[in-house]
CSV table of C-alpha atoms in Angstrom, one decimal:
chain,number,residue,atom,x,y,z
A,1,MET,CA,23.3,50.8,50.4
A,2,THR,CA,21.3,49.4,53.3
A,3,GLY,CA,18.1,51.1,52.4
A,4,ARG,CA,18.2,53.4,55.5
A,5,ARG,CA,17.4,57.1,55.3
A,6,ARG,CA,20.7,59.1,55.2
A,7,PRO,CA,21.4,60.7,58.7
A,8,SER,CA,21.0,64.4,59.1
A,9,SER,CA,24.5,64.8,60.6
A,10,PRO,CA,26.7,66.9,58.2
A,11,ARG,CA,29.4,64.1,58.3
A,12,PRO,CA,28.6,60.4,57.7
A,13,PHE,CA,29.1,57.8,60.4
A,14,PRO,CA,32.3,55.8,59.9
A,15,ARG,CA,30.4,52.6,59.0
A,16,VAL,CA,28.4,54.4,56.3
A,17,LEU,CA,31.5,55.9,54.9
A,18,ALA,CA,33.2,52.5,54.7
A,19,ALA,CA,30.2,51.1,52.9
A,20,VAL,CA,30.2,53.9,50.4
A,21,THR,CA,33.9,53.5,49.8
A,22,ALA,CA,33.5,49.7,49.3
A,23,ALA,CA,30.7,50.2,46.8
A,24,THR,CA,32.7,52.7,44.9
A,25,ALA,CA,35.6,50.3,44.7
A,26,CYS,CA,33.3,47.4,43.5
A,27,THR,CA,31.8,49.7,40.9
A,28,ALA,CA,35.3,50.5,39.6
A,29,VAL,CA,36.3,46.8,39.5
A,30,LEU,CA,33.1,45.9,37.7
A,31,ALA,CA,33.6,48.8,35.2
A,32,SER,CA,37.1,47.5,34.6
A,33,LEU,CA,35.8,44.0,33.9
A,34,LEU,CA,33.2,45.2,31.5
A,35,SER,CA,35.7,47.3,29.7
A,36,ALA,CA,38.1,44.5,29.3
A,37,CYS,CA,35.8,41.7,28.4
A,38,GLY,CA,32.8,43.4,26.8
A,39,SER,CA,30.3,41.6,29.0
A,40,LEU,CA,30.0,39.6,32.2
A,41,PRO,CA,31.4,36.1,32.1
A,42,GLY,CA,28.6,33.7,31.2
A,43,ALA,CA,26.3,36.4,29.9
A,44,PRO,CA,24.8,35.8,26.4
A,45,GLY,CA,27.3,36.9,23.8
A,46,GLY,CA,30.2,36.6,26.2
A,47,ASP,CA,32.9,34.1,26.5
A,48,GLY,CA,30.8,31.8,28.6
A,49,GLU,CA,27.9,31.5,26.2
A,50,LYS,CA,27.3,32.6,22.7
A,51,GLU,CA,24.0,33.5,21.1
A,52,PRO,CA,22.0,30.5,19.7
A,53,LEU,CA,21.8,30.0,16.0
A,54,THR,CA,18.2,29.4,14.7
A,55,VAL,CA,17.7,27.6,11.4
A,56,MET,CA,14.7,26.1,9.6
A,57,THR,CA,14.3,22.8,8.0
A,58,TRP,CA,11.0,22.0,6.1
A,59,ALA,CA,9.7,19.0,4.2
A,60,PRO,CA,6.3,17.5,3.2
A,61,VAL,CA,5.0,15.0,5.7
A,62,ASP,CA,1.8,12.8,5.5
A,63,THR,CA,0.7,13.9,2.1
A,64,LYS,CA,-0.6,12.0,-0.9
A,65,ALA,CA,2.5,12.7,-3.0
A,66,THR,CA,6.2,12.6,-2.1
A,67,ASN,CA,6.9,12.7,1.7
A,68,MET,CA,10.3,13.5,3.3
A,69,PRO,CA,9.8,13.1,7.1
A,70,GLY,CA,13.4,12.0,7.5
A,71,MET,CA,14.8,15.5,6.6
A,72,PRO,CA,13.4,17.4,9.6
A,73,ALA,CA,14.0,14.4,11.8
A,74,MET,CA,17.7,14.3,10.7
A,75,ALA,CA,18.0,18.0,11.4
A,76,GLU,CA,16.7,17.6,14.9
A,77,ALA,CA,19.1,14.7,15.5
A,78,TYR,CA,22.0,16.8,14.2
A,79,ALA,CA,21.1,19.6,16.6
A,80,ARG,CA,21.0,17.2,19.6
A,81,TRP,CA,24.4,15.9,18.5
A,82,VAL,CA,26.1,19.2,17.9
A,83,ASN,CA,24.7,20.7,21.1
A,84,SER,CA,26.0,17.8,23.1
A,85,ARG,CA,29.4,18.9,21.9
A,86,GLY,CA,29.1,22.5,22.8
A,87,GLY,CA,27.2,23.8,19.7
A,88,ILE,CA,28.7,25.2,16.5
A,89,ASP,CA,31.7,27.2,17.5
A,90,GLY,CA,30.1,27.7,20.9
A,91,HIS,CA,26.7,28.7,19.5
A,92,PRO,CA,23.8,26.4,20.5
A,93,LEU,CA,21.9,25.2,17.4
A,94,LYS,CA,18.1,25.6,17.5
A,95,VAL,CA,16.3,23.8,14.7
A,96,VAL,CA,12.7,24.9,13.8
A,97,THR,CA,10.9,22.4,11.5
A,98,CYS,CA,7.8,22.9,9.3
A,99,ASN,CA,5.5,20.6,7.3
A,100,GLU,CA,5.5,21.9,3.8
A,101,HIS,CA,2.5,19.6,2.9
A,102,ASN,CA,3.4,19.6,-0.8
A,103,ASP,CA,1.4,22.8,-1.1
A,104,SER,CA,2.4,26.2,-2.4
A,105,VAL,CA,0.6,28.1,0.3
A,106,ALA,CA,2.1,26.0,3.0
A,107,ALA,CA,5.6,26.4,1.5
A,108,ALA,CA,5.2,30.1,1.7
A,109,ARG,CA,4.0,29.9,5.3
A,110,CYS,CA,7.1,27.8,6.2
A,111,ALA,CA,9.3,30.5,4.6
A,112,GLN,CA,7.5,33.2,6.6
A,113,ARG,CA,8.0,31.1,9.8
A,114,ALA,CA,11.7,31.1,9.1
A,115,VAL,CA,11.6,34.9,8.8
A,116,ASP,CA,9.6,35.3,12.0
A,117,ALA,CA,11.9,33.0,13.9
A,118,GLY,CA,15.0,35.0,12.9
A,119,ALA,CA,16.6,32.0,11.1
A,120,VAL,CA,20.1,32.5,9.8
A,121,ALA,CA,19.4,29.9,7.1
A,122,VAL,CA,17.0,27.4,5.8
A,123,VAL,CA,19.0,24.1,5.7
A,124,GLY,CA,18.5,20.7,4.1
A,125,SER,CA,14.8,21.2,3.0
A,126,TYR,CA,12.5,19.8,0.4
A,127,SER,CA,9.8,21.7,-1.6
A,128,GLN,CA,8.9,21.7,-5.3
A,129,PHE,CA,7.3,25.1,-4.8
A,130,GLY,CA,10.3,27.3,-5.2
A,131,ARG,CA,8.3,30.3,-6.4
A,132,SER,CA,6.4,30.3,-3.2
A,133,PHE,CA,9.2,30.0,-0.7
A,134,ILE,CA,12.2,31.7,-2.4
A,135,SER,CA,10.7,35.2,-2.5
A,136,PRO,CA,10.2,35.6,1.3
A,137,LEU,CA,13.7,34.3,1.8
A,138,GLU,CA,15.2,36.7,-0.7
A,139,ARG,CA,13.3,39.7,0.7
A,140,ASN,CA,14.8,39.0,4.1
A,141,GLY,CA,18.3,37.9,3.0
A,142,ILE,CA,18.0,34.3,4.3
A,143,PRO,CA,20.1,31.8,2.5
A,144,TYR,CA,18.6,28.5,1.3
A,145,LEU,CA,21.4,26.0,2.0
A,146,GLY,CA,21.4,22.4,0.6
A,147,GLY,CA,17.8,22.0,-0.4
A,148,TYR,CA,16.9,18.7,-2.0
A,149,GLY,CA,17.0,20.3,-5.4
A,150,VAL,CA,13.6,19.5,-6.7
A,151,SER,CA,12.6,23.1,-7.7
A,152,ASP,CA,14.1,25.2,-10.5
A,153,GLU,CA,14.5,28.2,-8.2
A,154,GLU,CA,17.0,26.3,-6.1
A,155,PHE,CA,19.4,26.5,-9.1
A,156,ALA,CA,18.6,30.1,-10.0
A,157,SER,CA,18.2,32.2,-6.9
A,158,PRO,CA,21.4,34.0,-5.7
A,159,LEU,CA,20.5,33.1,-2.2
A,160,SER,CA,20.4,29.3,-2.9
A,161,TYR,CA,23.4,27.1,-2.3
A,162,PRO,CA,22.7,23.6,-3.6
A,163,VAL,CA,25.0,20.7,-2.5
A,164,ASN,CA,24.0,18.4,-5.4
A,165,GLY,CA,23.1,18.7,-9.1
A,166,GLY,CA,19.4,18.1,-8.4
A,167,PRO,CA,17.2,16.1,-10.7
A,168,ALA,CA,19.1,17.5,-13.7
A,169,ALA,CA,22.3,15.7,-12.8
A,170,LEU,CA,20.4,12.5,-11.9
A,171,LEU,CA,18.5,12.4,-15.2
A,172,ALA,CA,21.5,13.2,-17.3
A,173,GLY,CA,23.5,10.6,-15.4
A,174,ASN,CA,20.7,8.0,-15.8
A,175,GLY,CA,20.7,8.6,-19.5
A,176,ARG,CA,24.4,8.0,-19.7
A,177,GLN,CA,24.2,5.0,-17.5
A,178,LEU,CA,21.4,3.4,-19.6
A,179,ALA,CA,23.1,4.3,-23.0
A,180,SER,CA,25.6,1.5,-22.4
A,181,VAL,CA,22.9,-1.2,-22.1
A,182,CYS,CA,19.7,0.1,-23.7
A,183,GLU,CA,18.8,0.6,-27.4
A,184,ARG,CA,15.5,2.2,-26.5
A,185,VAL,CA,14.3,4.0,-23.4
A,186,SER,CA,10.9,5.1,-22.1
A,187,LEU,CA,10.9,7.7,-19.3
A,188,VAL,CA,7.8,7.6,-17.0
A,189,ARG,CA,7.7,10.9,-15.2
A,190,PRO,CA,5.1,13.1,-13.4
A,191,ASP,CA,2.8,15.3,-15.5
A,192,THR,CA,4.0,18.5,-13.7
A,193,ILE,CA,6.0,21.6,-14.6
A,194,GLN,CA,9.0,20.0,-13.0
A,195,GLY,CA,8.4,16.8,-14.9
A,196,ASP,CA,8.3,18.7,-18.2
A,197,LYS,CA,12.1,19.2,-18.2
A,198,MET,CA,12.9,15.6,-17.5
A,199,PRO,CA,12.8,14.0,-21.0
A,200,ALA,CA,15.3,16.5,-22.5
A,201,LEU,CA,17.7,15.9,-19.6
A,202,ILE,CA,17.7,12.1,-19.8
A,203,SER,CA,17.9,12.3,-23.6
A,204,ALA,CA,21.0,14.5,-23.3
A,205,GLY,CA,22.6,11.6,-21.4
A,206,LEU,CA,21.4,9.1,-24.0
A,207,ALA,CA,22.8,11.2,-26.8
A,208,ASP,CA,26.3,11.1,-25.2
A,209,GLY,CA,26.1,7.3,-25.8
A,210,SER,CA,24.7,7.8,-29.3
A,211,ARG,CA,21.2,6.6,-28.4
A,212,ALA,CA,17.9,8.1,-29.5
A,213,ALA,CA,15.8,10.4,-27.3
A,214,ALA,CA,13.7,8.7,-24.6
A,215,GLN,CA,10.0,8.1,-25.2
A,216,ASP,CA,8.1,10.6,-22.9
A,217,VAL,CA,5.4,8.9,-20.8
A,218,ARG,CA,3.5,11.3,-18.6
A,219,ALA,CA,1.8,10.0,-15.5
A,220,PRO,CA,-0.2,11.5,-12.6
A,221,GLU,CA,2.0,12.5,-9.7
A,222,ASP,CA,-0.4,11.0,-7.1
A,223,GLY,CA,-1.8,8.1,-9.1
A,224,THR,CA,-3.1,4.9,-7.5
A,225,ASP,CA,-2.9,2.8,-10.7
A,226,TYR,CA,-0.4,3.2,-13.6
A,227,THR,CA,-1.6,0.5,-15.9
A,228,ASP,CA,-2.0,2.9,-18.8
A,229,ALA,CA,1.4,4.5,-18.2
A,230,ALA,CA,3.0,1.0,-18.0
A,231,ARG,CA,1.4,0.0,-21.3
A,232,ARG,CA,2.7,3.1,-23.0
A,233,ALA,CA,6.1,2.6,-21.6
A,234,LEU,CA,6.3,-1.0,-22.9
A,235,ASP,CA,5.0,0.1,-26.3
A,236,GLY,CA,7.7,2.8,-26.4
A,237,VAL,CA,10.5,0.2,-26.1
A,238,GLY,CA,9.0,-2.3,-28.5
A,239,ALA,CA,7.5,-4.8,-26.0
A,240,THR,CA,4.0,-6.2,-26.2
A,241,PRO,CA,2.2,-5.8,-22.9
A,242,ALA,CA,0.8,-9.0,-21.4
A,243,GLY,CA,-2.9,-9.6,-22.1
A,244,PRO,CA,-5.1,-10.7,-24.9
A,245,GLY,CA,-3.2,-11.2,-28.1
A,246,ALA,CA,0.2,-10.9,-26.3
A,247,ALA,CA,1.3,-14.5,-27.0
A,248,GLY,CA,4.2,-14.6,-29.3
A,249,GLY,CA,4.6,-10.8,-29.1
A,250,THR,CA,7.9,-9.0,-28.9
A,251,LYS,CA,9.8,-9.2,-25.6
A,252,GLY,CA,11.5,-5.8,-25.8
A,253,ALA,CA,15.1,-6.9,-26.0
A,254,GLY,CA,17.3,-3.9,-25.7
A,255,GLY,CA,14.6,-1.8,-24.1
A,256,CYS,CA,14.7,-0.1,-20.8
A,257,VAL,CA,12.0,1.7,-18.8
A,258,SER,CA,13.1,4.4,-16.3
A,259,ALA,CA,10.5,5.6,-13.9
A,260,THR,CA,10.8,8.7,-11.6
A,261,LEU,CA,7.6,9.3,-9.7
A,262,GLY,CA,8.8,9.8,-6.2
A,263,GLU,CA,6.8,7.7,-3.7
A,264,ARG,CA,4.5,6.5,-6.5
A,265,THR,CA,7.3,4.8,-8.3
A,266,ASP,CA,6.6,1.5,-6.5
A,267,THR,CA,3.0,1.8,-7.5
A,268,PHE,CA,4.1,2.2,-11.1
A,269,PHE,CA,6.4,-0.8,-11.0
A,270,ASP,CA,3.6,-2.9,-9.5
A,271,SER,CA,1.4,-2.1,-12.6
A,272,PHE,CA,4.4,-2.6,-14.8
A,273,ARG,CA,5.1,-6.1,-13.4
A,274,ARG,CA,1.6,-7.2,-14.1
A,275,LEU,CA,1.8,-6.1,-17.7
A,276,GLN,CA,5.3,-7.5,-18.5
A,277,PRO,CA,5.0,-10.3,-21.0
A,278,PRO,CA,6.4,-13.7,-20.0
A,279,GLY,CA,10.1,-13.8,-20.6
A,280,SER,CA,10.3,-10.0,-20.9
A,281,LYS,CA,13.7,-8.7,-21.8
A,282,VAL,CA,12.9,-5.1,-20.8
A,283,ARG,CA,15.2,-3.7,-18.1
A,284,ILE,CA,14.1,-1.2,-15.5
A,285,ALA,CA,15.8,1.9,-14.0
A,286,SER,CA,15.1,4.8,-11.8
A,287,LEU,CA,16.7,7.5,-9.7
A,288,LEU,CA,17.8,7.3,-6.0
A,289,GLY,CA,14.9,9.0,-4.1
A,290,SER,CA,12.3,7.3,-6.3
A,291,VAL,CA,13.8,3.9,-5.5
A,292,GLY,CA,15.9,3.0,-2.5
A,293,GLN,CA,16.8,0.0,-0.3
A,294,ALA,CA,13.6,0.2,1.7
A,295,LEU,CA,11.5,-0.1,-1.4
A,296,VAL,CA,13.7,-3.0,-2.7
A,297,ASP,CA,13.2,-4.8,0.6
A,298,ARG,CA,9.4,-4.1,0.7
A,299,THR,CA,8.9,-5.4,-2.8
A,300,GLY,CA,10.6,-8.7,-2.3
A,301,GLY,CA,14.3,-8.1,-2.4
A,302,ARG,CA,16.2,-10.4,-4.8
A,303,ALA,CA,12.9,-12.0,-5.8
A,304,GLY,CA,11.2,-8.7,-6.4
A,305,PRO,CA,10.6,-6.7,-9.5
A,306,LEU,CA,13.5,-4.3,-8.8
A,307,GLU,CA,16.2,-6.9,-8.9
A,308,GLY,CA,18.6,-5.9,-11.6
A,309,ALA,CA,17.4,-2.3,-11.8
A,310,TYR,CA,19.8,0.5,-12.7
A,311,LEU,CA,19.8,3.5,-10.4
A,312,THR,CA,21.5,6.9,-10.5
A,313,GLY,CA,22.3,8.8,-7.3
A,314,TRP,CA,24.1,11.9,-6.1
A,315,TYR,CA,26.2,10.3,-3.4
A,316,PRO,CA,28.1,7.1,-2.6
A,317,VAL,CA,26.1,4.0,-1.9
A,318,ALA,CA,24.6,3.9,1.6
A,319,SER,CA,26.9,1.1,2.8
A,320,ASP,CA,30.0,3.2,2.0
A,321,PRO,CA,32.1,3.9,5.1
A,322,ARG,CA,32.0,7.6,4.4
A,323,TRP,CA,28.5,7.6,5.8
A,324,ASN,CA,29.7,6.2,9.2
A,325,PRO,CA,29.8,9.6,11.0
A,326,MET,CA,26.2,10.2,10.0
A,327,ARG,CA,25.2,6.7,11.1
A,328,LYS,CA,26.8,7.2,14.5
A,329,VAL,CA,24.9,10.5,15.0
A,330,ILE,CA,21.6,8.7,14.1
A,331,ASN,CA,22.4,5.8,16.4
A,332,ASP,CA,23.3,8.0,19.3
A,333,HIS,CA,20.9,10.9,19.0
A,334,ALA,CA,17.9,9.9,16.9
A,335,PHE,CA,16.6,7.6,19.7
A,336,GLY,CA,15.2,5.0,17.4
A,337,ASP,CA,13.3,7.5,15.3
A,338,ASN,CA,12.0,5.4,12.4
A,339,ARG,CA,11.5,8.4,10.2
A,340,ILE,CA,15.3,8.5,9.6
A,341,ASP,CA,16.5,6.1,6.9
A,342,PRO,CA,20.3,6.5,6.5
A,343,ALA,CA,19.9,5.3,2.9
A,344,ASP,CA,17.4,8.0,2.0
A,345,PRO,CA,18.8,10.8,-0.2
A,346,GLY,CA,16.8,13.4,1.7
A,347,VAL,CA,18.4,12.4,5.0
A,348,GLN,CA,21.8,12.3,3.3
A,349,THR,CA,21.3,15.7,1.8
A,350,THR,CA,20.3,17.1,5.1
A,351,TRP,CA,23.4,15.7,6.8
A,352,ILE,CA,25.6,17.3,4.1
A,353,ALA,CA,23.8,20.6,4.3
A,354,TYR,CA,24.3,20.8,8.1
A,355,THR,CA,27.9,19.8,7.6
A,356,VAL,CA,28.3,22.9,5.3
A,357,LEU,CA,26.5,25.1,7.8
A,358,ARG,CA,28.9,24.0,10.6
A,359,ALA,CA,32.0,24.6,8.5
A,360,VAL,CA,30.8,28.1,7.5
A,361,VAL,CA,30.0,29.1,11.1
A,362,GLU,CA,33.3,27.8,12.3
A,363,GLN,CA,35.1,29.7,9.6
A,364,LEU,CA,33.3,32.9,10.6
A,365,GLY,CA,34.4,32.3,14.2
A,366,LYS,CA,38.1,32.0,13.1
A,367,GLU,CA,37.7,35.3,11.3
A,368,GLY,CA,36.5,36.9,14.5
A,369,VAL,CA,32.9,37.4,13.4
A,370,GLY,CA,30.9,37.0,16.7
A,371,ASP,CA,27.5,38.0,15.5
A,372,ILE,CA,26.2,35.2,13.2
A,373,THR,CA,23.3,36.5,11.1
A,374,ALA,CA,21.7,35.5,7.8
A,375,HIS,CA,23.7,38.2,6.2
A,376,THR,CA,27.1,37.0,7.5
A,377,VAL,CA,26.3,33.4,6.6
A,378,GLN,CA,25.3,34.6,3.1
A,379,GLN,CA,28.5,36.6,2.7
A,380,ALA,CA,30.6,33.7,3.9
A,381,LEU,CA,29.0,31.3,1.3
A,382,ASP,CA,29.4,33.8,-1.5
A,383,ARG,CA,33.0,34.6,-0.5
A,384,GLY,CA,34.0,30.9,-0.3
A,385,ALA,CA,37.2,31.7,1.5
A,386,ARG,CA,37.8,27.9,1.9
A,387,PRO,CA,36.0,25.1,0.1
A,388,VAL,CA,33.9,22.9,2.4
A,389,ASP,CA,35.0,19.3,2.8
A,390,THR,CA,32.1,17.0,3.2
A,391,GLY,CA,34.2,13.9,4.0
A,392,GLY,CA,34.2,12.7,0.4
A,393,LEU,CA,30.4,12.5,0.1
A,394,THR,CA,30.6,15.3,-2.5
A,395,PRO,CA,33.4,17.2,-4.1
A,396,LYS,CA,34.6,20.1,-2.0
A,397,LEU,CA,31.9,22.7,-2.2
A,398,ARG,CA,31.9,26.5,-2.6
A,399,TRP,CA,29.6,28.8,-4.5
A,400,ARG,CA,31.8,31.5,-6.1
A,401,SER,CA,30.8,32.6,-9.6
A,402,GLU,CA,33.7,30.7,-11.0
A,403,ASP,CA,32.6,27.5,-9.3
A,404,MET,CA,29.2,27.3,-11.0
A,405,LEU,CA,28.6,25.2,-14.1
A,406,ALA,CA,27.2,26.8,-17.3
A,407,VAL,CA,24.0,24.8,-17.3
A,408,GLN,CA,20.9,26.0,-19.1
A,409,ASP,CA,18.1,26.8,-16.6
A,410,PHE,CA,20.3,25.7,-13.6
A,411,PRO,CA,23.0,28.3,-13.2
A,412,ARG,CA,23.6,27.6,-9.5
A,413,ILE,CA,24.8,24.0,-9.9
A,414,VAL,CA,28.3,23.6,-8.5
A,415,ASN,CA,28.3,19.8,-8.2
A,416,GLY,CA,28.0,17.8,-11.4
A,417,LEU,CA,28.9,14.4,-9.9
A,418,VAL,CA,26.6,11.4,-9.8
A,419,THR,CA,27.0,7.7,-8.9
A,420,TYR,CA,25.9,4.6,-10.7
A,421,GLN,CA,24.2,1.9,-8.6
A,422,ALA,CA,22.3,-1.3,-9.2
A,423,VAL,CA,20.1,-3.8,-7.3
A,424,ARG,CA,22.0,-7.1,-7.0
A,425,ASP,CA,20.9,-10.0,-4.8
A,426,GLY,CA,18.4,-7.6,-3.3
A,427,GLN,CA,21.0,-5.0,-2.3
A,428,LEU,CA,21.8,-1.6,-3.6
A,429,VAL,CA,25.5,-1.7,-4.6
A,430,ALA,CA,27.8,0.5,-6.6
A,431,ALA,CA,27.6,-0.4,-10.3
A,432,ARG,CA,30.7,1.6,-10.9
A,433,GLN,CA,33.3,2.7,-8.5
A,434,GLY,CA,33.7,6.4,-7.8
A,435,PHE,CA,31.8,9.4,-9.1
A,436,VAL,CA,30.8,10.1,-12.7
A,437,ASN,CA,31.0,13.7,-13.8
A,438,VAL,CA,28.0,14.8,-16.0
A,439,ALA,CA,28.9,18.5,-16.1
A,440,GLY,CA,29.8,18.3,-19.7
A,441,THR,CA,26.5,16.6,-20.5
A,442,LEU,CA,24.5,19.3,-18.6
A,443,GLU,CA,26.4,22.2,-20.2
A,444,LYS,CA,25.6,21.1,-23.8
A,445,PRO,CA,22.7,23.1,-25.4
A,446,ARG,CA,19.5,21.1,-25.5
A,447,ALA,CA,16.0,21.5,-26.8
A,448,ASP,CA,13.6,21.0,-23.9
A,449,SER,CA,10.5,19.1,-24.8
């Protein structure tokens, strides 16, 4: 024990014998501790410290199209908050972020990074390139929890667990919202694969209000001028665009133009404003995510072109007190990060997705599951032992087969609720209290354009 050479005497000296006896006793005690506890107190995996949970959150940042920097920023703030409280059921939360760049190759690389990092889930992320990112996740059994909902694969893959109804619910809801005030509707949407499904969805909502299908106005996703699209949208609702020969033309009474072009929506409405005839009666509309409070403020508030606009969202209006816990986390742990806008649906979706993750991991802890892996998280989500309460921001969520709506092309939707909002006096406010359930509208057969 002391490093000395053992003496040649056939019997050990008394001191050596005592040391050997003490060492043997210590070994016995140590073995007893290990047998009883499974590991040394404070060792990884023991009672003192649990293995960290690694998750991935990705989104496009600094691109020419839609950007969602608030989503990874919200994920990082959530991790700082939950770790300050001891982690999730004692597991430190490690968030890895990735810039998806609005690019299919970059999306696949982000998915591979999640695999390489040993992520137990991809949480609260945004990408329209579902085909690129879902295959690596499926091959490695990594659940995709609470994505923004912009890609079809998020509502088809068995490893995807959406927390909202995606653009399908927003468009169907927008159609129902506009049917009560609009006789004719033009939909200005991106000329993309995702955009191709939009006209049928908004028209399904319009049909519920006995209105005709929307006029489909395609526009470039990353355009810098939308004069042509604005002219076609006005023509579609019977309004004469401003310009030569416009005097005395029709004002478009009863007409509505809904635009959903992501970050280019403000560019469209700028072109639209210049073409509106004097005294125009055309009303405007959009979806939360394409228009938000920041855009309303930036374009002039109550004196701007968005005053009076009709908007459809997934969640309660941003001023609702149900968002207070998220706001407190942002105030206390985002350190003034201006990427995080509490009114941004991407930030809100990320908060809800991490709320679900926390509930699932805590439930696994109650069930005695100590080793949290992608597989155990997936099993817990599929089993849905208890619905997840998101504090009233969504209905209680779970993803059993009986919880999923029978929606053409979107079989993984479990939440068919939307909210109606409007811009009044420069502020986004609830146009109708509570949620509106568009599940019935979504489940009706439709003919996609």
